[in-house]
């Protein structure tokens, strides 16, 4: 092999290697600038990243936002007045205005609820029952009674009526006691500013909780039939949620409840959910970093996808980027994610100029944004929210090497080619 062939081979190899060192940067017109107003989702190292500003670009008007209200919500009309499909106005329930006894009386029964029914002087008809899949209960010697979607008072009247029409007891002698033993899991629907809208089951029991302990106690607190549990089952609220007007839709009525006390420590109104309820969390269209923290209505932790397949390690496992390193408390910022990915530290002369990419889905626009930050700049401006953004569930982080490390790897690759080529020529 001639020296010319060696030079040609080395030149071609250099071109191929240099093209694979770093990803192609977008064109300058595609990188977000401070003064640009066009669609842009790539934020350079020195460009502040504000999710709210990113979502307010002109092309995002097609998302259907009119005066901060989603127009495709079936419970809100075009004039932004909160209405049900039948036009019933919403009932505003501020803290302290709901009577607890009224709440218990209006709570309706669902499939799977367990009840202890005792009839005075009618022990033959008394029994502990469970509402079956058809919504019925069965007491000894009388026909089935439909119990689904009835309150306890209404079920009492239904059993009384059944005893009378079957002429099993005299009306004046009937005394019925109905005590809940266990509230069943229920399906509810969530929508709006939550991470996982859709249908969810809440108040699910653990196997040990469903076992009979042989005690004589009756009643069930049903703590997991709360709005808090419904929001947690939906992945928690997003940072743009409006907690001053969370809506529960039930029986053609909308109950508007304020939940800001969950985060501030103030008292909030208890509201027990029932099967078929719909919980809607409106959006403020404002990204509030203060809502990105663990709480009873937010996700306690998030999973972030990481890639550190560069120097100083050749794999995530060698970089100590294991399964636990990709899990963070909700509210963790990009710099802490970079530290977890081992992008920070090492020899300052070779590693200080590394940079990191954040790939995040903006909840306000439902668009993907890519944020580039140098490690130096991230450390120097870590206290600025628009330079060190909050990590959201499902975000991706990729770490790239400094130029010095890239040149070192290129030189090492050239050495690996030149030496074998020289040996072949010598042989």
PDB file of C-alpha atoms in Angstrom, residues 50-349:
ATOM      1  CA  UNK A  50     -40.020  29.797  29.292  1.00  0.00           C
ATOM      2  CA  UNK A  51     -42.703  27.163  28.684  1.00  0.00           C
ATOM      3  CA  UNK A  52     -45.429  29.768  28.806  1.00  0.00           C
ATOM      4  CA  UNK A  53     -43.790  31.998  26.182  1.00  0.00           C
ATOM      5  CA  UNK A  54     -43.035  28.989  23.999  1.00  0.00           C
ATOM      6  CA  UNK A  55     -46.703  28.002  24.049  1.00  0.00           C
ATOM      7  CA  UNK A  56     -47.976  31.468  23.107  1.00  0.00           C
ATOM      8  CA  UNK A  57     -46.538  31.624  19.607  1.00  0.00           C
ATOM      9  CA  UNK A  58     -49.057  32.537  16.873  1.00  0.00           C
ATOM     10  CA  UNK A  59     -49.366  29.054  15.381  1.00  0.00           C
ATOM     11  CA  UNK A  60     -50.456  27.666  18.737  1.00  0.00           C
ATOM     12  CA  UNK A  61     -53.761  29.519  18.527  1.00  0.00           C
ATOM     13  CA  UNK A  62     -55.098  26.460  16.736  1.00  0.00           C
ATOM     14  CA  UNK A  63     -55.019  24.597  20.069  1.00  0.00           C
ATOM     15  CA  UNK A  64     -58.518  25.894  20.787  1.00  0.00           C
ATOM     16  CA  UNK A  65     -57.837  28.277  23.668  1.00  0.00           C
ATOM     17  CA  UNK A  66     -60.343  31.107  24.123  1.00  0.00           C
ATOM     18  CA  UNK A  67     -59.933  33.223  27.234  1.00  0.00           C
ATOM     19  CA  UNK A  68     -58.054  30.414  29.010  1.00  0.00           C
ATOM     20  CA  UNK A  69     -60.967  27.978  28.492  1.00  0.00           C
ATOM     21  CA  UNK A  70     -60.728  24.899  26.224  1.00  0.00           C
ATOM     22  CA  UNK A  71     -63.602  25.253  23.762  1.00  0.00           C
ATOM     23  CA  UNK A  72     -63.871  21.500  23.231  1.00  0.00           C
ATOM     24  CA  UNK A  73     -64.966  20.901  26.818  1.00  0.00           C
ATOM     25  CA  UNK A  74     -68.578  19.651  26.708  1.00  0.00           C
ATOM     26  CA  UNK A  75     -69.379  21.292  30.038  1.00  0.00           C
ATOM     27  CA  UNK A  76     -68.378  24.823  29.033  1.00  0.00           C
ATOM     28  CA  UNK A  77     -70.240  26.857  26.440  1.00  0.00           C
ATOM     29  CA  UNK A  78     -68.771  29.319  23.951  1.00  0.00           C
ATOM     30  CA  UNK A  79     -69.277  32.239  26.347  1.00  0.00           C
ATOM     31  CA  UNK A  80     -67.031  30.575  28.934  1.00  0.00           C
ATOM     32  CA  UNK A  81     -69.948  30.099  31.373  1.00  0.00           C
ATOM     33  CA  UNK A  82     -69.709  26.848  33.262  1.00  0.00           C
ATOM     34  CA  UNK A  83     -72.785  24.800  32.361  1.00  0.00           C
ATOM     35  CA  UNK A  84     -73.852  21.201  32.188  1.00  0.00           C
ATOM     36  CA  UNK A  85     -75.134  19.670  28.988  1.00  0.00           C
ATOM     37  CA  UNK A  86     -78.668  20.423  30.174  1.00  0.00           C
ATOM     38  CA  UNK A  87     -77.779  24.036  30.990  1.00  0.00           C
ATOM     39  CA  UNK A  88     -77.821  23.745  34.790  1.00  0.00           C
ATOM     40  CA  UNK A  89     -75.611  26.402  36.322  1.00  0.00           C
ATOM     41  CA  UNK A  90     -72.675  25.372  38.461  1.00  0.00           C
ATOM     42  CA  UNK A  91     -72.975  25.392  42.227  1.00  0.00           C
ATOM     43  CA  UNK A  92     -69.958  27.050  43.829  1.00  0.00           C
ATOM     44  CA  UNK A  93     -68.867  25.206  46.955  1.00  0.00           C
ATOM     45  CA  UNK A  94     -66.376  27.299  48.875  1.00  0.00           C
ATOM     46  CA  UNK A  95     -64.686  25.839  52.000  1.00  0.00           C
ATOM     47  CA  UNK A  96     -67.165  25.388  54.842  1.00  0.00           C
ATOM     48  CA  UNK A  97     -70.331  25.762  52.769  1.00  0.00           C
ATOM     49  CA  UNK A  98     -71.053  22.050  52.316  1.00  0.00           C
ATOM     50  CA  UNK A  99     -72.877  20.465  55.215  1.00  0.00           C
ATOM     51  CA  UNK A 100     -71.252  17.136  56.111  1.00  0.00           C
ATOM     52  CA  UNK A 101     -74.609  15.472  56.833  1.00  0.00           C
ATOM     53  CA  UNK A 102     -75.889  16.608  53.433  1.00  0.00           C
ATOM     54  CA  UNK A 103     -72.854  15.004  51.828  1.00  0.00           C
ATOM     55  CA  UNK A 104     -73.531  11.659  53.521  1.00  0.00           C
ATOM     56  CA  UNK A 105     -77.201  11.757  52.564  1.00  0.00           C
ATOM     57  CA  UNK A 106     -76.429  12.504  48.897  1.00  0.00           C
ATOM     58  CA  UNK A 107     -73.715   9.865  48.521  1.00  0.00           C
ATOM     59  CA  UNK A 108     -75.154   7.196  46.244  1.00  0.00           C
ATOM     60  CA  UNK A 109     -74.446   3.491  46.297  1.00  0.00           C
ATOM     61  CA  UNK A 110     -72.300   1.739  43.707  1.00  0.00           C
ATOM     62  CA  UNK A 111     -71.723  -1.820  42.551  1.00  0.00           C
ATOM     63  CA  UNK A 112     -69.615  -3.685  45.118  1.00  0.00           C
ATOM     64  CA  UNK A 113     -70.639  -1.621  48.150  1.00  0.00           C
ATOM     65  CA  UNK A 114     -71.204  -3.803  51.226  1.00  0.00           C
ATOM     66  CA  UNK A 115     -74.067  -3.017  53.626  1.00  0.00           C
ATOM     67  CA  UNK A 116     -75.283  -4.409  56.920  1.00  0.00           C
ATOM     68  CA  UNK A 117     -79.124  -4.371  56.857  1.00  0.00           C
ATOM     69  CA  UNK A 118     -81.011  -5.043  60.092  1.00  0.00           C
ATOM     70  CA  UNK A 119     -84.811  -5.007  60.417  1.00  0.00           C
ATOM     71  CA  UNK A 120     -86.322  -4.635  63.873  1.00  0.00           C
ATOM     72  CA  UNK A 121     -88.535  -7.616  64.710  1.00  0.00           C
ATOM     73  CA  UNK A 122     -87.682  -8.960  61.273  1.00  0.00           C
ATOM     74  CA  UNK A 123     -84.453 -10.818  61.899  1.00  0.00           C
ATOM     75  CA  UNK A 124     -85.377 -13.366  59.225  1.00  0.00           C
ATOM     76  CA  UNK A 125     -85.045 -10.624  56.615  1.00  0.00           C
ATOM     77  CA  UNK A 126     -81.824  -9.108  58.002  1.00  0.00           C
ATOM     78  CA  UNK A 127     -78.521  -9.769  56.298  1.00  0.00           C
ATOM     79  CA  UNK A 128     -75.132  -8.306  55.302  1.00  0.00           C
ATOM     80  CA  UNK A 129     -75.269  -7.820  51.530  1.00  0.00           C
ATOM     81  CA  UNK A 130     -73.147  -6.645  48.607  1.00  0.00           C
ATOM     82  CA  UNK A 131     -74.526  -4.829  45.564  1.00  0.00           C
ATOM     83  CA  UNK A 132     -74.067  -7.166  42.599  1.00  0.00           C
ATOM     84  CA  UNK A 133     -73.086  -6.343  39.025  1.00  0.00           C
ATOM     85  CA  UNK A 134     -76.727  -5.660  38.119  1.00  0.00           C
ATOM     86  CA  UNK A 135     -77.048  -3.159  40.957  1.00  0.00           C
ATOM     87  CA  UNK A 136     -79.295  -5.381  43.112  1.00  0.00           C
ATOM     88  CA  UNK A 137     -79.190  -6.659  46.687  1.00  0.00           C
ATOM     89  CA  UNK A 138     -80.840  -9.836  47.959  1.00  0.00           C
ATOM     90  CA  UNK A 139     -82.448 -10.209  51.400  1.00  0.00           C
ATOM     91  CA  UNK A 140     -83.924 -13.503  52.654  1.00  0.00           C
ATOM     92  CA  UNK A 141     -87.485 -14.307  51.600  1.00  0.00           C
ATOM     93  CA  UNK A 142     -88.080 -11.146  49.568  1.00  0.00           C
ATOM     94  CA  UNK A 143     -87.444 -10.251  45.954  1.00  0.00           C
ATOM     95  CA  UNK A 144     -84.288  -8.465  44.855  1.00  0.00           C
ATOM     96  CA  UNK A 145     -84.109  -4.732  45.521  1.00  0.00           C
ATOM     97  CA  UNK A 146     -82.368  -2.330  43.120  1.00  0.00           C
ATOM     98  CA  UNK A 147     -79.783  -0.396  45.170  1.00  0.00           C
ATOM     99  CA  UNK A 148     -77.389   1.108  42.621  1.00  0.00           C
ATOM    100  CA  UNK A 149     -77.462   4.928  42.447  1.00  0.00           C
ATOM    101  CA  UNK A 150     -79.683   5.138  45.525  1.00  0.00           C
ATOM    102  CA  UNK A 151     -78.836   6.979  48.712  1.00  0.00           C
ATOM    103  CA  UNK A 152     -79.076   5.123  52.022  1.00  0.00           C
ATOM    104  CA  UNK A 153     -82.391   6.864  52.738  1.00  0.00           C
ATOM    105  CA  UNK A 154     -83.765   5.878  49.335  1.00  0.00           C
ATOM    106  CA  UNK A 155     -82.667   2.253  49.828  1.00  0.00           C
ATOM    107  CA  UNK A 156     -84.369   2.241  53.232  1.00  0.00           C
ATOM    108  CA  UNK A 157     -87.600   3.326  51.555  1.00  0.00           C
ATOM    109  CA  UNK A 158     -87.188   0.723  48.790  1.00  0.00           C
ATOM    110  CA  UNK A 159     -86.772  -2.146  51.275  1.00  0.00           C
ATOM    111  CA  UNK A 160     -89.716  -0.873  53.324  1.00  0.00           C
ATOM    112  CA  UNK A 161     -91.863  -0.734  50.180  1.00  0.00           C
ATOM    113  CA  UNK A 162     -90.877  -4.283  49.233  1.00  0.00           C
ATOM    114  CA  UNK A 163     -91.835  -5.624  52.671  1.00  0.00           C
ATOM    115  CA  UNK A 164     -95.210  -3.902  52.437  1.00  0.00           C
ATOM    116  CA  UNK A 165     -96.177  -4.981  48.918  1.00  0.00           C
ATOM    117  CA  UNK A 166     -95.236  -8.587  49.726  1.00  0.00           C
ATOM    118  CA  UNK A 167     -97.299  -8.294  52.949  1.00  0.00           C
ATOM    119  CA  UNK A 168     -94.463  -9.572  55.094  1.00  0.00           C
ATOM    120  CA  UNK A 169     -94.688  -6.855  57.773  1.00  0.00           C
ATOM    121  CA  UNK A 170     -97.119  -4.207  58.912  1.00  0.00           C
ATOM    122  CA  UNK A 171     -96.073  -0.680  57.798  1.00  0.00           C
ATOM    123  CA  UNK A 172     -96.208   0.734  61.337  1.00  0.00           C
ATOM    124  CA  UNK A 173     -93.883  -1.997  62.630  1.00  0.00           C
ATOM    125  CA  UNK A 174     -91.094  -1.633  60.086  1.00  0.00           C
ATOM    126  CA  UNK A 175     -87.818  -0.209  61.434  1.00  0.00           C
ATOM    127  CA  UNK A 176     -84.798  -0.617  59.150  1.00  0.00           C
ATOM    128  CA  UNK A 177     -81.140   0.076  59.953  1.00  0.00           C
ATOM    129  CA  UNK A 178     -78.629   0.236  57.057  1.00  0.00           C
ATOM    130  CA  UNK A 179     -74.960   0.601  57.951  1.00  0.00           C
ATOM    131  CA  UNK A 180     -72.186   0.689  55.296  1.00  0.00           C
ATOM    132  CA  UNK A 181     -69.526  -1.957  55.871  1.00  0.00           C
ATOM    133  CA  UNK A 182     -67.200  -1.198  52.952  1.00  0.00           C
ATOM    134  CA  UNK A 183     -67.263   1.241  50.041  1.00  0.00           C
ATOM    135  CA  UNK A 184     -66.223  -0.450  46.780  1.00  0.00           C
ATOM    136  CA  UNK A 185     -63.684   0.797  44.202  1.00  0.00           C
ATOM    137  CA  UNK A 186     -65.284   3.161  41.692  1.00  0.00           C
ATOM    138  CA  UNK A 187     -64.534   4.450  38.208  1.00  0.00           C
ATOM    139  CA  UNK A 188     -64.198   8.195  37.760  1.00  0.00           C
ATOM    140  CA  UNK A 189     -63.144  10.333  34.793  1.00  0.00           C
ATOM    141  CA  UNK A 190     -60.589  13.127  34.934  1.00  0.00           C
ATOM    142  CA  UNK A 191     -59.756  15.786  32.353  1.00  0.00           C
ATOM    143  CA  UNK A 192     -58.070  19.145  32.041  1.00  0.00           C
ATOM    144  CA  UNK A 193     -54.702  20.066  33.538  1.00  0.00           C
ATOM    145  CA  UNK A 194     -53.658  16.567  34.668  1.00  0.00           C
ATOM    146  CA  UNK A 195     -50.883  14.411  33.241  1.00  0.00           C
ATOM    147  CA  UNK A 196     -52.991  11.305  32.527  1.00  0.00           C
ATOM    148  CA  UNK A 197     -56.604  12.269  31.761  1.00  0.00           C
ATOM    149  CA  UNK A 198     -59.152   9.527  31.242  1.00  0.00           C
ATOM    150  CA  UNK A 199     -61.005   6.920  33.254  1.00  0.00           C
ATOM    151  CA  UNK A 200     -59.416   5.708  36.486  1.00  0.00           C
ATOM    152  CA  UNK A 201     -60.387   3.425  39.339  1.00  0.00           C
ATOM    153  CA  UNK A 202     -59.952   4.748  42.868  1.00  0.00           C
ATOM    154  CA  UNK A 203     -60.505   3.358  46.369  1.00  0.00           C
ATOM    155  CA  UNK A 204     -58.974   0.010  45.382  1.00  0.00           C
ATOM    156  CA  UNK A 205     -58.448  -2.240  48.372  1.00  0.00           C
ATOM    157  CA  UNK A 206     -55.309  -4.174  49.198  1.00  0.00           C
ATOM    158  CA  UNK A 207     -55.832  -7.927  49.667  1.00  0.00           C
ATOM    159  CA  UNK A 208     -55.121  -7.643  53.390  1.00  0.00           C
ATOM    160  CA  UNK A 209     -57.759  -4.906  53.689  1.00  0.00           C
ATOM    161  CA  UNK A 210     -60.474  -7.061  52.161  1.00  0.00           C
ATOM    162  CA  UNK A 211     -60.043  -9.911  54.629  1.00  0.00           C
ATOM    163  CA  UNK A 212     -62.562 -10.195  57.430  1.00  0.00           C
ATOM    164  CA  UNK A 213     -60.776  -9.654  60.726  1.00  0.00           C
ATOM    165  CA  UNK A 214     -63.670 -11.034  62.747  1.00  0.00           C
ATOM    166  CA  UNK A 215     -64.426  -7.739  64.463  1.00  0.00           C
ATOM    167  CA  UNK A 216     -67.899  -6.326  65.079  1.00  0.00           C
ATOM    168  CA  UNK A 217     -67.066  -2.895  63.713  1.00  0.00           C
ATOM    169  CA  UNK A 218     -69.031  -1.477  60.802  1.00  0.00           C
ATOM    170  CA  UNK A 219     -68.553   1.576  58.620  1.00  0.00           C
ATOM    171  CA  UNK A 220     -65.865   2.624  56.167  1.00  0.00           C
ATOM    172  CA  UNK A 221     -64.063   5.946  55.977  1.00  0.00           C
ATOM    173  CA  UNK A 222     -63.482   5.631  52.181  1.00  0.00           C
ATOM    174  CA  UNK A 223     -60.486   7.969  52.252  1.00  0.00           C
ATOM    175  CA  UNK A 224     -59.574   6.996  48.699  1.00  0.00           C
ATOM    176  CA  UNK A 225     -62.871   8.246  47.303  1.00  0.00           C
ATOM    177  CA  UNK A 226     -61.563  11.789  47.516  1.00  0.00           C
ATOM    178  CA  UNK A 227     -60.637  14.338  44.868  1.00  0.00           C
ATOM    179  CA  UNK A 228     -57.019  14.006  46.005  1.00  0.00           C
ATOM    180  CA  UNK A 229     -57.059  10.305  45.166  1.00  0.00           C
ATOM    181  CA  UNK A 230     -58.685  10.988  41.798  1.00  0.00           C
ATOM    182  CA  UNK A 231     -55.986  13.509  40.856  1.00  0.00           C
ATOM    183  CA  UNK A 232     -53.184  11.215  42.014  1.00  0.00           C
ATOM    184  CA  UNK A 233     -54.594   8.389  39.902  1.00  0.00           C
ATOM    185  CA  UNK A 234     -54.410  10.777  36.923  1.00  0.00           C
ATOM    186  CA  UNK A 235     -50.687  11.363  37.356  1.00  0.00           C
ATOM    187  CA  UNK A 236     -51.247  14.509  39.421  1.00  0.00           C
ATOM    188  CA  UNK A 237     -51.998  18.070  38.386  1.00  0.00           C
ATOM    189  CA  UNK A 238     -49.808  19.898  35.903  1.00  0.00           C
ATOM    190  CA  UNK A 239     -48.024  23.174  36.787  1.00  0.00           C
ATOM    191  CA  UNK A 240     -50.679  25.128  34.877  1.00  0.00           C
ATOM    192  CA  UNK A 241     -53.614  23.835  36.951  1.00  0.00           C
ATOM    193  CA  UNK A 242     -56.139  26.269  38.417  1.00  0.00           C
ATOM    194  CA  UNK A 243     -56.766  24.986  41.946  1.00  0.00           C
ATOM    195  CA  UNK A 244     -59.260  27.715  42.777  1.00  0.00           C
ATOM    196  CA  UNK A 245     -62.008  26.132  40.662  1.00  0.00           C
ATOM    197  CA  UNK A 246     -61.712  22.348  40.396  1.00  0.00           C
ATOM    198  CA  UNK A 247     -65.018  21.044  39.036  1.00  0.00           C
ATOM    199  CA  UNK A 248     -66.826  17.825  39.943  1.00  0.00           C
ATOM    200  CA  UNK A 249     -69.654  16.967  37.538  1.00  0.00           C
ATOM    201  CA  UNK A 250     -72.405  14.787  39.020  1.00  0.00           C
ATOM    202  CA  UNK A 251     -76.046  14.298  38.057  1.00  0.00           C
ATOM    203  CA  UNK A 252     -76.258  17.329  35.741  1.00  0.00           C
ATOM    204  CA  UNK A 253     -74.687  19.599  38.343  1.00  0.00           C
ATOM    205  CA  UNK A 254     -71.191  20.986  38.659  1.00  0.00           C
ATOM    206  CA  UNK A 255     -69.642  21.482  42.087  1.00  0.00           C
ATOM    207  CA  UNK A 256     -66.761  23.944  42.054  1.00  0.00           C
ATOM    208  CA  UNK A 257     -64.258  23.316  44.824  1.00  0.00           C
ATOM    209  CA  UNK A 258     -61.135  25.220  45.847  1.00  0.00           C
ATOM    210  CA  UNK A 259     -58.071  23.049  46.505  1.00  0.00           C
ATOM    211  CA  UNK A 260     -55.344  25.634  47.076  1.00  0.00           C
ATOM    212  CA  UNK A 261     -55.315  24.676  50.753  1.00  0.00           C
ATOM    213  CA  UNK A 262     -53.720  21.337  49.830  1.00  0.00           C
ATOM    214  CA  UNK A 263     -50.499  23.213  49.020  1.00  0.00           C
ATOM    215  CA  UNK A 264     -50.763  26.084  51.506  1.00  0.00           C
ATOM    216  CA  UNK A 265     -51.764  24.059  54.561  1.00  0.00           C
ATOM    217  CA  UNK A 266     -55.176  25.673  54.903  1.00  0.00           C
ATOM    218  CA  UNK A 267     -58.344  23.657  55.432  1.00  0.00           C
ATOM    219  CA  UNK A 268     -60.233  22.414  52.385  1.00  0.00           C
ATOM    220  CA  UNK A 269     -63.745  21.098  51.926  1.00  0.00           C
ATOM    221  CA  UNK A 270     -64.075  17.320  52.028  1.00  0.00           C
ATOM    222  CA  UNK A 271     -65.942  15.924  49.036  1.00  0.00           C
ATOM    223  CA  UNK A 272     -66.596  12.187  48.666  1.00  0.00           C
ATOM    224  CA  UNK A 273     -66.730  10.946  45.084  1.00  0.00           C
ATOM    225  CA  UNK A 274     -69.097   8.330  43.736  1.00  0.00           C
ATOM    226  CA  UNK A 275     -69.103   6.135  40.639  1.00  0.00           C
ATOM    227  CA  UNK A 276     -69.470   8.077  37.402  1.00  0.00           C
ATOM    228  CA  UNK A 277     -68.222  11.404  38.758  1.00  0.00           C
ATOM    229  CA  UNK A 278     -66.157  13.555  36.396  1.00  0.00           C
ATOM    230  CA  UNK A 279     -63.344  15.727  37.734  1.00  0.00           C
ATOM    231  CA  UNK A 280     -62.219  18.616  35.540  1.00  0.00           C
ATOM    232  CA  UNK A 281     -59.153  20.713  36.424  1.00  0.00           C
ATOM    233  CA  UNK A 282     -59.112  23.974  34.433  1.00  0.00           C
ATOM    234  CA  UNK A 283     -55.847  25.427  33.164  1.00  0.00           C
ATOM    235  CA  UNK A 284     -54.599  28.926  33.898  1.00  0.00           C
ATOM    236  CA  UNK A 285     -52.363  28.832  30.790  1.00  0.00           C
ATOM    237  CA  UNK A 286     -49.624  29.974  33.168  1.00  0.00           C
ATOM    238  CA  UNK A 287     -46.705  27.664  33.976  1.00  0.00           C
ATOM    239  CA  UNK A 288     -46.324  27.900  37.763  1.00  0.00           C
ATOM    240  CA  UNK A 289     -43.087  26.369  39.058  1.00  0.00           C
ATOM    241  CA  UNK A 290     -44.507  26.409  42.588  1.00  0.00           C
ATOM    242  CA  UNK A 291     -46.948  23.619  41.649  1.00  0.00           C
ATOM    243  CA  UNK A 292     -44.101  21.330  40.590  1.00  0.00           C
ATOM    244  CA  UNK A 293     -43.466  19.679  43.942  1.00  0.00           C
ATOM    245  CA  UNK A 294     -44.635  16.539  45.780  1.00  0.00           C
ATOM    246  CA  UNK A 295     -48.059  16.913  47.363  1.00  0.00           C
ATOM    247  CA  UNK A 296     -51.306  14.927  47.821  1.00  0.00           C
ATOM    248  CA  UNK A 297     -52.494  16.106  44.372  1.00  0.00           C
ATOM    249  CA  UNK A 298     -49.219  15.890  42.423  1.00  0.00           C
ATOM    250  CA  UNK A 299     -46.999  13.012  41.460  1.00  0.00           C
ATOM    251  CA  UNK A 300     -44.452  12.276  44.235  1.00  0.00           C
ATOM    252  CA  UNK A 301     -41.698  11.421  41.768  1.00  0.00           C
ATOM    253  CA  UNK A 302     -40.919  11.447  38.053  1.00  0.00           C
ATOM    254  CA  UNK A 303     -39.063   9.192  35.630  1.00  0.00           C
ATOM    255  CA  UNK A 304     -36.563  10.866  33.300  1.00  0.00           C
ATOM    256  CA  UNK A 305     -34.850   9.185  30.343  1.00  0.00           C
ATOM    257  CA  UNK A 306     -31.082   9.710  30.231  1.00  0.00           C
ATOM    258  CA  UNK A 307     -28.265   9.070  27.794  1.00  0.00           C
ATOM    259  CA  UNK A 308     -24.597   9.428  28.680  1.00  0.00           C
ATOM    260  CA  UNK A 309     -23.025   7.153  26.075  1.00  0.00           C
ATOM    261  CA  UNK A 310     -19.916   9.332  25.705  1.00  0.00           C
ATOM    262  CA  UNK A 311     -16.706   9.959  27.582  1.00  0.00           C
ATOM    263  CA  UNK A 312     -15.671   9.481  30.330  1.00  0.00           C
ATOM    264  CA  UNK A 313     -17.714   6.272  30.093  1.00  0.00           C
ATOM    265  CA  UNK A 314     -18.833   4.194  27.142  1.00  0.00           C
ATOM    266  CA  UNK A 315     -22.164   3.057  28.599  1.00  0.00           C
ATOM    267  CA  UNK A 316     -24.848   4.196  31.023  1.00  0.00           C
ATOM    268  CA  UNK A 317     -23.962   1.417  33.454  1.00  0.00           C
ATOM    269  CA  UNK A 318     -20.312   2.501  33.566  1.00  0.00           C
ATOM    270  CA  UNK A 319     -21.498   6.054  34.162  1.00  0.00           C
ATOM    271  CA  UNK A 320     -23.563   4.878  37.158  1.00  0.00           C
ATOM    272  CA  UNK A 321     -26.714   5.976  35.332  1.00  0.00           C
ATOM    273  CA  UNK A 322     -28.804   3.112  36.639  1.00  0.00           C
ATOM    274  CA  UNK A 323     -32.515   2.768  37.223  1.00  0.00           C
ATOM    275  CA  UNK A 324     -32.475   4.731  40.465  1.00  0.00           C
ATOM    276  CA  UNK A 325     -30.471   7.595  38.967  1.00  0.00           C
ATOM    277  CA  UNK A 326     -33.302   8.342  36.535  1.00  0.00           C
ATOM    278  CA  UNK A 327     -35.940   8.824  39.238  1.00  0.00           C
ATOM    279  CA  UNK A 328     -36.297  12.221  40.900  1.00  0.00           C
ATOM    280  CA  UNK A 329     -38.648  14.001  43.274  1.00  0.00           C
ATOM    281  CA  UNK A 330     -41.148  16.113  41.372  1.00  0.00           C
ATOM    282  CA  UNK A 331     -39.724  19.615  41.027  1.00  0.00           C
ATOM    283  CA  UNK A 332     -36.130  18.582  40.293  1.00  0.00           C
ATOM    284  CA  UNK A 333     -34.373  20.941  37.890  1.00  0.00           C
ATOM    285  CA  UNK A 334     -32.121  20.320  34.904  1.00  0.00           C
ATOM    286  CA  UNK A 335     -28.825  20.859  36.757  1.00  0.00           C
ATOM    287  CA  UNK A 336     -29.633  18.090  39.244  1.00  0.00           C
ATOM    288  CA  UNK A 337     -30.533  15.853  36.324  1.00  0.00           C
ATOM    289  CA  UNK A 338     -27.186  16.635  34.714  1.00  0.00           C
ATOM    290  CA  UNK A 339     -25.411  15.703  37.942  1.00  0.00           C
ATOM    291  CA  UNK A 340     -27.348  12.420  38.136  1.00  0.00           C
ATOM    292  CA  UNK A 341     -26.299  11.668  34.543  1.00  0.00           C
ATOM    293  CA  UNK A 342     -22.633  12.251  35.474  1.00  0.00           C
ATOM    294  CA  UNK A 343     -22.419  15.180  33.065  1.00  0.00           C
ATOM    295  CA  UNK A 344     -20.900  17.450  35.735  1.00  0.00           C
ATOM    296  CA  UNK A 345     -17.441  17.060  37.262  1.00  0.00           C
ATOM    297  CA  UNK A 346     -14.179  15.480  36.181  1.00  0.00           C
ATOM    298  CA  UNK A 347     -11.120  17.212  34.780  1.00  0.00           C
ATOM    299  CA  UNK A 348     -12.035  20.846  34.284  1.00  0.00           C
ATOM    300  CA  UNK A 349      -9.743  21.372  31.293  1.00  0.00           C
TER     301      UNK A 349
END
